[in-house]
């Protein structure tokens, strides 16, 4: 009985998850996106920052449809049969970015293991459309692992996004428990390959979640693994269990630990670190570029 009470208390959402925002601004953003047949990871992944980001006129666009071919146990993006690739989508993303006057945009996607190119070409076409229609907008891509296939990574590297992001998600020991088909080693190789082959104008970034049962030593080892391959940016945020069927939340991590991890990451030499409960991969993404060269 004591354990059940402990678990119930642990699952209660803390006050920092209770955010307020302008519903009118969110509705305006949703109207624009639906008119262009676009998806955002903000809505599809049930991000706690949806109100703040939509309210400020920013969004992370999710290309290649709303359905993922993988079923990671931490993720709220729907798993199911994917839709055909929308060839007009890159243009629509660029048009939305221009209408919104975005100075920085994040482009991410579901996994598309069903496609011969695994979705890489759609990323490239989206980058090209953005460069043509809104050339002043800086571009961050948050990509799947493309099964570690370097020929797909080469396509995106050649398109020269300002930031290449691929999430490690969690420490090595927990990865097999929460990620479907993806591995710690493959994600690390993806980041290393991009860092070694991309233009020096492209920063490389990754992010992890806390509250999955990770230990301090494992987090520090992950940081060391990333710095061994010279990764530039690191984001650290809180895992929020989407439903009872998803991986069980182990802990609401206290603010003090985020601060400790921030200082440890700073010591290790990351160019930019964001570490707090509400941090997500694309949350306030432009701040990292401002931190390194004021762009």
CSV table of C-alpha atoms in Angstrom, one decimal:
chain,number,residue,atom,x,y,z
A,1,UNK,CA,0.0,0.0,0.0
A,2,UNK,CA,2.8,2.4,0.8
A,3,UNK,CA,4.3,1.8,-2.7
A,4,UNK,CA,1.0,2.6,-4.4
A,5,UNK,CA,0.7,5.8,-2.5
A,6,UNK,CA,4.3,6.7,-3.4
A,7,UNK,CA,3.6,6.0,-7.1
A,8,UNK,CA,0.4,8.0,-7.1
A,9,UNK,CA,2.2,11.0,-5.5
A,10,UNK,CA,5.0,10.7,-8.0
A,11,UNK,CA,2.6,10.8,-11.0
A,12,UNK,CA,0.9,14.1,-9.9
A,13,UNK,CA,2.0,16.8,-12.3
A,14,UNK,CA,3.9,19.6,-10.7
A,15,UNK,CA,3.0,23.2,-10.8
A,16,UNK,CA,5.5,24.0,-13.5
A,17,UNK,CA,3.4,22.1,-16.1
A,18,UNK,CA,0.4,24.3,-15.6
A,19,UNK,CA,0.9,27.0,-18.2
A,20,UNK,CA,-1.4,29.8,-19.4
A,21,UNK,CA,-1.6,31.2,-22.9
A,22,UNK,CA,-3.9,33.1,-25.4
A,23,UNK,CA,-6.3,30.6,-27.0
A,24,UNK,CA,-7.0,33.2,-29.7
A,25,UNK,CA,-3.4,33.3,-30.9
A,26,UNK,CA,-3.3,29.5,-30.8
A,27,UNK,CA,-6.5,29.3,-32.9
A,28,UNK,CA,-5.0,31.8,-35.4
A,29,UNK,CA,-1.9,29.7,-35.8
A,30,UNK,CA,-3.9,26.5,-36.2
A,31,UNK,CA,-6.0,28.1,-38.9
A,32,UNK,CA,-2.9,29.1,-40.8
A,33,UNK,CA,-1.4,25.7,-40.6
A,34,UNK,CA,-4.6,23.8,-41.5
A,35,UNK,CA,-5.1,26.0,-44.5
A,36,UNK,CA,-1.6,25.0,-45.8
A,37,UNK,CA,-2.2,21.3,-44.8
A,38,UNK,CA,0.8,21.4,-42.3
A,39,UNK,CA,1.5,19.7,-39.0
A,40,UNK,CA,3.5,20.9,-36.1
A,41,UNK,CA,5.4,18.8,-33.6
A,42,UNK,CA,4.0,21.2,-31.0
A,43,UNK,CA,0.5,19.8,-31.4
A,44,UNK,CA,1.2,16.2,-32.5
A,45,UNK,CA,3.6,15.5,-29.6
A,46,UNK,CA,1.4,17.4,-27.1
A,47,UNK,CA,4.2,19.7,-26.1
A,48,UNK,CA,3.7,21.6,-22.8
A,49,UNK,CA,5.1,24.8,-24.5
A,50,UNK,CA,2.5,24.8,-27.3
A,51,UNK,CA,0.7,27.8,-25.9
A,52,UNK,CA,3.8,29.9,-25.4
A,53,UNK,CA,5.3,29.1,-28.8
A,54,UNK,CA,2.1,29.4,-30.8
A,55,UNK,CA,1.3,32.6,-28.8
A,56,UNK,CA,4.5,34.2,-29.9
A,57,UNK,CA,4.0,33.2,-33.6
A,58,UNK,CA,6.6,30.4,-33.8
A,59,UNK,CA,6.3,26.7,-34.4
A,60,UNK,CA,8.3,23.6,-35.2
A,61,UNK,CA,7.0,22.1,-38.4
A,62,UNK,CA,6.6,18.3,-38.7
A,63,UNK,CA,6.9,17.2,-42.3
A,64,UNK,CA,6.1,13.8,-43.9
A,65,UNK,CA,2.7,13.4,-42.3
A,66,UNK,CA,1.5,12.9,-38.7
A,67,UNK,CA,1.9,9.1,-38.5
A,68,UNK,CA,5.3,7.5,-37.5
A,69,UNK,CA,6.5,4.1,-38.7
A,70,UNK,CA,8.1,3.5,-35.3
A,71,UNK,CA,6.4,3.2,-31.9
A,72,UNK,CA,8.8,4.6,-29.3
A,73,UNK,CA,7.4,4.1,-25.8
A,74,UNK,CA,8.0,7.7,-24.7
A,75,UNK,CA,6.5,9.4,-27.7
A,76,UNK,CA,3.0,10.8,-28.2
A,77,UNK,CA,3.2,11.1,-32.0
A,78,UNK,CA,0.7,8.6,-33.5
A,79,UNK,CA,2.1,5.3,-34.9
A,80,UNK,CA,0.4,4.0,-38.0
A,81,UNK,CA,0.3,3.6,-41.7
A,82,UNK,CA,1.9,6.7,-43.2
A,83,UNK,CA,0.4,8.9,-45.8
A,84,UNK,CA,1.9,9.4,-49.3
A,85,UNK,CA,4.5,12.1,-49.4
A,86,UNK,CA,3.0,15.6,-50.1
A,87,UNK,CA,5.3,17.1,-52.7
A,88,UNK,CA,3.8,20.5,-52.1
A,89,UNK,CA,4.7,20.4,-48.4
A,90,UNK,CA,8.2,22.1,-48.7
A,91,UNK,CA,6.6,25.1,-50.4
A,92,UNK,CA,3.8,25.3,-47.9
A,93,UNK,CA,6.3,25.2,-45.0
A,94,UNK,CA,8.3,28.1,-46.6
A,95,UNK,CA,5.1,30.1,-47.3
A,96,UNK,CA,4.0,29.6,-43.6
A,97,UNK,CA,7.4,30.8,-42.4
A,98,UNK,CA,7.2,33.9,-44.6
A,99,UNK,CA,3.7,34.7,-43.5
A,100,UNK,CA,4.6,34.4,-39.9
A,101,UNK,CA,7.8,36.4,-40.3
A,102,UNK,CA,9.9,33.7,-38.7
A,103,UNK,CA,13.5,34.5,-38.1
A,104,UNK,CA,14.2,30.9,-37.1
A,105,UNK,CA,12.4,27.7,-38.0
A,106,UNK,CA,12.7,24.1,-36.8
A,107,UNK,CA,11.8,21.4,-39.3
A,108,UNK,CA,11.4,17.9,-38.0
A,109,UNK,CA,9.6,14.7,-39.1
A,110,UNK,CA,8.2,11.4,-38.1
A,111,UNK,CA,10.3,8.3,-39.0
A,112,UNK,CA,9.5,7.1,-42.5
A,113,UNK,CA,11.2,3.7,-42.7
A,114,UNK,CA,8.7,2.9,-45.5
A,115,UNK,CA,10.4,5.3,-48.0
A,116,UNK,CA,13.4,4.4,-50.1
A,117,UNK,CA,15.2,7.6,-49.0
A,118,UNK,CA,13.7,7.4,-45.5
A,119,UNK,CA,12.4,10.9,-45.9
A,120,UNK,CA,15.7,12.7,-46.4
A,121,UNK,CA,14.7,14.2,-49.8
A,122,UNK,CA,11.7,16.0,-48.2
A,123,UNK,CA,14.1,17.6,-45.7
A,124,UNK,CA,16.3,18.8,-48.5
A,125,UNK,CA,13.4,20.2,-50.5
A,126,UNK,CA,12.1,22.0,-47.5
A,127,UNK,CA,15.5,23.6,-46.8
A,128,UNK,CA,15.7,24.7,-50.4
A,129,UNK,CA,12.2,26.2,-50.4
A,130,UNK,CA,12.9,28.1,-47.2
A,131,UNK,CA,16.2,29.5,-48.6
A,132,UNK,CA,14.4,30.7,-51.7
A,133,UNK,CA,11.3,32.2,-50.2
A,134,UNK,CA,12.5,33.5,-46.8
A,135,UNK,CA,16.3,33.6,-47.1
A,136,UNK,CA,16.8,35.5,-43.8
A,137,UNK,CA,15.3,32.7,-41.8
A,138,UNK,CA,17.8,30.4,-40.1
A,139,UNK,CA,17.0,26.7,-40.3
A,140,UNK,CA,17.3,23.9,-37.8
A,141,UNK,CA,16.5,20.3,-38.8
A,142,UNK,CA,15.6,17.7,-36.2
A,143,UNK,CA,15.9,14.5,-38.0
A,144,UNK,CA,15.3,10.7,-37.5
A,145,UNK,CA,18.4,8.5,-37.5
A,146,UNK,CA,17.8,7.4,-41.2
A,147,UNK,CA,18.8,4.0,-40.0
A,148,UNK,CA,22.4,5.4,-39.9
A,149,UNK,CA,22.6,5.5,-43.7
A,150,UNK,CA,25.2,8.0,-44.6
A,151,UNK,CA,24.0,8.5,-48.1
A,152,UNK,CA,20.8,10.0,-46.7
A,153,UNK,CA,22.7,12.1,-44.2
A,154,UNK,CA,24.9,13.4,-47.0
A,155,UNK,CA,21.9,14.9,-48.7
A,156,UNK,CA,21.0,17.0,-45.7
A,157,UNK,CA,24.6,17.9,-45.0
A,158,UNK,CA,24.8,19.3,-48.5
A,159,UNK,CA,21.7,21.5,-48.0
A,160,UNK,CA,23.6,23.2,-45.2
A,161,UNK,CA,21.0,23.8,-42.4
A,162,UNK,CA,22.2,26.2,-39.7
A,163,UNK,CA,21.6,23.5,-37.1
A,164,UNK,CA,21.5,19.7,-37.5
A,165,UNK,CA,19.7,18.1,-34.5
A,166,UNK,CA,19.2,14.5,-33.8
A,167,UNK,CA,18.1,13.4,-30.3
A,168,UNK,CA,19.8,10.8,-28.3
A,169,UNK,CA,16.7,10.9,-26.1
A,170,UNK,CA,18.2,9.1,-23.1
A,171,UNK,CA,21.2,7.3,-21.6
A,172,UNK,CA,22.6,4.1,-23.1
A,173,UNK,CA,21.0,1.6,-20.6
A,174,UNK,CA,17.5,3.0,-21.0
A,175,UNK,CA,17.6,3.4,-24.8
A,176,UNK,CA,16.5,-0.2,-25.6
A,177,UNK,CA,13.5,0.1,-23.2
A,178,UNK,CA,12.0,3.3,-24.8
A,179,UNK,CA,13.1,3.5,-28.5
A,180,UNK,CA,11.8,1.4,-31.2
A,181,UNK,CA,14.5,0.3,-33.7
A,182,UNK,CA,16.8,3.2,-32.8
A,183,UNK,CA,19.9,2.5,-30.8
A,184,UNK,CA,22.3,4.6,-28.7
A,185,UNK,CA,25.2,3.6,-30.9
A,186,UNK,CA,23.5,4.5,-34.2
A,187,UNK,CA,22.4,7.9,-32.9
A,188,UNK,CA,25.9,8.6,-31.7
A,189,UNK,CA,27.3,7.6,-35.1
A,190,UNK,CA,24.8,9.9,-36.9
A,191,UNK,CA,25.8,12.9,-34.8
A,192,UNK,CA,29.5,12.1,-35.3
A,193,UNK,CA,29.2,11.6,-39.1
A,194,UNK,CA,27.4,15.0,-39.4
A,195,UNK,CA,29.9,16.8,-37.2
A,196,UNK,CA,32.8,15.4,-39.3
A,197,UNK,CA,31.3,16.0,-42.7
A,198,UNK,CA,29.1,19.1,-42.4
A,199,UNK,CA,30.2,22.6,-43.1
A,200,UNK,CA,31.6,24.5,-40.2
A,201,UNK,CA,28.6,26.8,-40.6
A,202,UNK,CA,26.3,23.9,-39.4
A,203,UNK,CA,26.1,23.4,-35.6
A,204,UNK,CA,25.3,19.9,-34.4
A,205,UNK,CA,22.8,19.4,-31.6
A,206,UNK,CA,21.1,16.7,-29.5
A,207,UNK,CA,18.8,16.4,-26.6
A,208,UNK,CA,17.8,14.1,-23.8
A,209,UNK,CA,14.9,13.6,-21.4
A,210,UNK,CA,15.1,13.1,-17.6
A,211,UNK,CA,12.8,11.1,-15.4
A,212,UNK,CA,13.2,7.7,-17.1
A,213,UNK,CA,15.3,6.2,-14.4
A,214,UNK,CA,18.7,7.5,-15.5
A,215,UNK,CA,21.6,7.8,-13.0
A,216,UNK,CA,23.9,10.8,-12.6
A,217,UNK,CA,26.9,8.8,-13.8
A,218,UNK,CA,25.0,7.7,-16.9
A,219,UNK,CA,24.1,11.3,-17.8
A,220,UNK,CA,27.7,12.4,-17.4
A,221,UNK,CA,28.9,9.5,-19.6
A,222,UNK,CA,26.4,10.6,-22.3
A,223,UNK,CA,27.8,14.1,-22.1
A,224,UNK,CA,31.3,12.7,-22.4
A,225,UNK,CA,30.3,10.6,-25.4
A,226,UNK,CA,28.9,13.7,-27.1
A,227,UNK,CA,31.9,15.9,-26.3
A,228,UNK,CA,34.3,13.2,-27.6
A,229,UNK,CA,32.7,13.9,-31.0
A,230,UNK,CA,32.5,17.7,-30.5
A,231,UNK,CA,28.7,18.1,-30.4
A,232,UNK,CA,27.9,21.8,-30.0
A,233,UNK,CA,24.5,22.1,-28.4
A,234,UNK,CA,22.7,20.0,-25.7
A,235,UNK,CA,19.1,20.3,-24.4
A,236,UNK,CA,17.9,18.5,-21.3
A,237,UNK,CA,14.2,18.4,-20.3
A,238,UNK,CA,11.6,16.4,-18.3
A,239,UNK,CA,9.9,13.3,-19.7
A,240,UNK,CA,6.1,13.6,-19.4
A,241,UNK,CA,4.3,10.3,-19.7
A,242,UNK,CA,1.7,10.8,-22.4
A,243,UNK,CA,-0.6,8.0,-21.3
A,244,UNK,CA,-0.8,4.8,-19.2
A,245,UNK,CA,0.3,2.7,-22.2
A,246,UNK,CA,3.6,4.7,-22.5
A,247,UNK,CA,6.8,4.1,-20.6
A,248,UNK,CA,6.2,4.7,-17.0
A,249,UNK,CA,7.5,8.0,-15.5
A,250,UNK,CA,10.1,7.3,-12.8
A,251,UNK,CA,10.6,10.7,-11.4
A,252,UNK,CA,9.7,14.4,-11.6
A,253,UNK,CA,13.3,15.6,-11.6
A,254,UNK,CA,13.9,18.5,-9.2
A,255,UNK,CA,15.2,21.8,-10.5
A,256,UNK,CA,18.5,21.4,-8.6
A,257,UNK,CA,19.5,18.5,-10.7
A,258,UNK,CA,18.8,20.4,-13.9
A,259,UNK,CA,21.1,23.1,-12.6
A,260,UNK,CA,23.7,20.5,-11.7
A,261,UNK,CA,23.6,19.0,-15.2
A,262,UNK,CA,23.8,22.5,-16.7
A,263,UNK,CA,27.0,23.2,-14.8
A,264,UNK,CA,28.5,19.8,-15.7
A,265,UNK,CA,27.7,20.3,-19.4
A,266,UNK,CA,29.2,23.8,-19.2
A,267,UNK,CA,32.4,22.4,-17.8
A,268,UNK,CA,32.6,19.9,-20.6
A,269,UNK,CA,32.6,22.7,-23.2
A,270,UNK,CA,29.2,22.6,-25.0
A,271,UNK,CA,28.6,25.9,-26.8
A,272,UNK,CA,25.0,26.1,-25.6
A,273,UNK,CA,23.1,24.2,-23.0
A,274,UNK,CA,19.4,24.4,-22.1
A,275,UNK,CA,18.5,22.4,-19.0
A,276,UNK,CA,15.2,22.8,-17.2
A,277,UNK,CA,11.9,20.8,-16.9
A,278,UNK,CA,10.0,22.5,-19.8
A,279,UNK,CA,12.9,22.4,-22.3
A,280,UNK,CA,12.2,20.5,-25.5
A,281,UNK,CA,14.5,20.1,-28.5
A,282,UNK,CA,12.9,22.9,-30.5
A,283,UNK,CA,11.9,25.2,-27.5
A,284,UNK,CA,13.4,28.7,-28.0
A,285,UNK,CA,15.8,27.1,-30.5
A,286,UNK,CA,17.0,30.4,-31.9
A,287,UNK,CA,18.6,31.3,-28.6
A,288,UNK,CA,21.4,28.8,-29.2
A,289,UNK,CA,22.4,30.6,-32.4
A,290,UNK,CA,22.2,34.0,-30.6
A,291,UNK,CA,24.5,32.5,-27.9
A,292,UNK,CA,27.2,31.5,-30.3
A,293,UNK,CA,27.3,34.4,-32.8
A,294,UNK,CA,24.3,36.7,-32.3
A,295,UNK,CA,22.6,35.5,-35.4
